[in-house]
Amino acid sequence: MYYFRGIIPVVMDKKQQMENIVGLAKRRGFIYPGSDIYGGLSGTWDFGPLGVQLKRNIMKLWWEMFVDQRDDMYGIDAAILMNQKVWQASGHVDTFTDPLVEDLETKQRFRADHLLKDAGHSVDGLSLEQMTQLIRDNDVKSPAGNDLSEVRTFNMMFKTTVGPVADDTSISYLRPETAQGIFTNYKNVLDSFYPDLPFGLAQQGKAFRNEISPRDFIFRSREFEQMEIEYFVNPTAWEESFEHWRQQVWKWTQALGLPDDMVHELEVPENDRAHYSKRTIDFEFDFPIGREELLGLAYRTDFDLQNIQRVSGKNMDYTVKGTNEKFVPHVIEPSFGVERALMAVLTAAYTEDEVNGETRTFLKLPEHLAPVRFAVSPLVRNKPELVAKAREVYAILKKKYGAVMWDDNGNIGKRYRRQDEIGTPYCVVIDFDTLETDGLVSIRSRDTTEQIRVDVNSL
Ligand code: ATP
């Protein structure tokens, strides 16, 4: 491996890396614990100025790749609150559950499958009774070391009521996935645009799950953001489209700057798949917390459209132009989580090294994702002519790129360290040579720490 002159990488253990990422995210204004000032609200996170920019860059990249640059995709933005029939028809009211156990002393609740996995047991395809038995047989305890209750189901949807009267008819739920907002608009888009098969609908937006035990930073939150595609296909051609999306997912992880050897496909066995799925590949990533699901790719058959047809009484057929052949399309669903993408990007980018004997932390973010593209500063801030020139350069870059930061605090070395820590690819410095000799500015690279002199217009 080639290292830049004077730079030696520091190797960290995973736990330390996770703690460092969470610390940096809070300190530098990426991600704060939700409602922190009132003691927090478990499973919620607030994005600060740099975090929201990074998150938007990820979401914008996705929209460009999968909507703007394709001619078979339609974007939508459905309401979060939906008629309760949506969640009855989809099966979420009855089956969107996780297995729960209670610590018999403290009354704290946990995911039974997580406790069993942590204790080294496989839970693939086990029923609630079998999990309870496994706990009893192996004397699995709560994290506090106490006995556990039997395993039961817990529905993860947040329930609410819509309107001033709270009765059975006003019940609604905060959507636990964006997908159903797409399925309920399939017919609308069909009638407005008459698309040829295969075609897809794409949506980004909030999803809510009352996770039994949110954990691992933003990896498992109660409020998060999804980016989902429902790709409608002729049932005879589902395999071709599934393969197409498998390849697209790899393009996506590469566009995020994730190394291929940290991304892994897991072919989900039948007894572990969601009830509607005939094939699922989980794309896993080597997070500091271990190898865990980054996103999912599922063949959902015609499960959702058939349910909507049955419960709403509306016809969901697609009519093939020319032949008038009619059928309910099948669906390939790539389902992406924004927070998990962001956590993977931070994991891949977080670097510690030693530059000329001094330790530095930096985020090696891909340029197109970095929340700040350029930081601009005068070499010193008490020389008005330097400051004026630097302001000029700043205005040019700001107009062109938007995400440009003015930074004239502390000495130049401190500024570089600060910008390295938030992943700014380039620092532009205006010095006396700019004014007196060449009119060029100095530009310093985050990754190599090397500086060159360039014309501002060439940036
Ligand atoms: P897990 O098994 O990790 O709970 P899941 O299989 O329930 O995830 P899906 O229902 O397939 O997840 O949701 C699609 C995507 O939404 C996931 O791949 C993930 O990126 C994201 N996601 C799901 N639940 C959460 C959560 N609680 N916090 C953050 N992202 C989530």
mmCIF file with all atom_site columns, C-alpha atoms in Angstrom, residues 12 80 104 112 237 242 287 298 308 372:
data_model
loop_
_atom_site.group_PDB
_atom_site.id
_atom_site.type_symbol
_atom_site.label_atom_id
_atom_site.label_alt_id
_atom_site.label_comp_id
_atom_site.label_asym_id
_atom_site.label_entity_id
_atom_site.label_seq_id
_atom_site.pdbx_PDB_ins_code
_atom_site.Cartn_x
_atom_site.Cartn_y
_atom_site.Cartn_z
_atom_site.occupancy
_atom_site.B_iso_or_equiv
_atom_site.pdbx_formal_charge
_atom_site.auth_seq_id
_atom_site.auth_comp_id
_atom_site.auth_asym_id
_atom_site.auth_atom_id
_atom_site.pdbx_PDB_model_num
ATOM 1  C CA . MET A 1 12  ? -8.202  1.357   15.787  1.00 0.00 ? 12  MET A CA 1
ATOM 2  C CA . ILE A 1 80  ? -47.134 9.917   6.239   1.00 0.00 ? 80  ILE A CA 1
ATOM 3  C CA . LEU A 1 104 ? -38.633 -10.061 35.445  1.00 0.00 ? 104 LEU A CA 1
ATOM 4  C CA . ALA A 1 112 ? -35.553 -11.748 22.347  1.00 0.00 ? 112 ALA A CA 1
ATOM 5  C CA . ALA A 1 237 ? -39.697 -11.289 -16.276 1.00 0.00 ? 237 ALA A CA 1
ATOM 6  C CA . PHE A 1 242 ? -34.165 -8.507  -9.855  1.00 0.00 ? 242 PHE A CA 1
ATOM 7  C CA . PHE A 1 287 ? -20.160 -1.475  10.426  1.00 0.00 ? 287 PHE A CA 1
ATOM 8  C CA . ALA A 1 298 ? -36.878 -8.119  -2.286  1.00 0.00 ? 298 ALA A CA 1
ATOM 9  C CA . ILE A 1 308 ? -55.184 -3.483  -2.239  1.00 0.00 ? 308 ILE A CA 1
ATOM 10 C CA . VAL A 1 372 ? -18.302 21.475  2.939   1.00 0.00 ? 372 VAL A CA 1
#
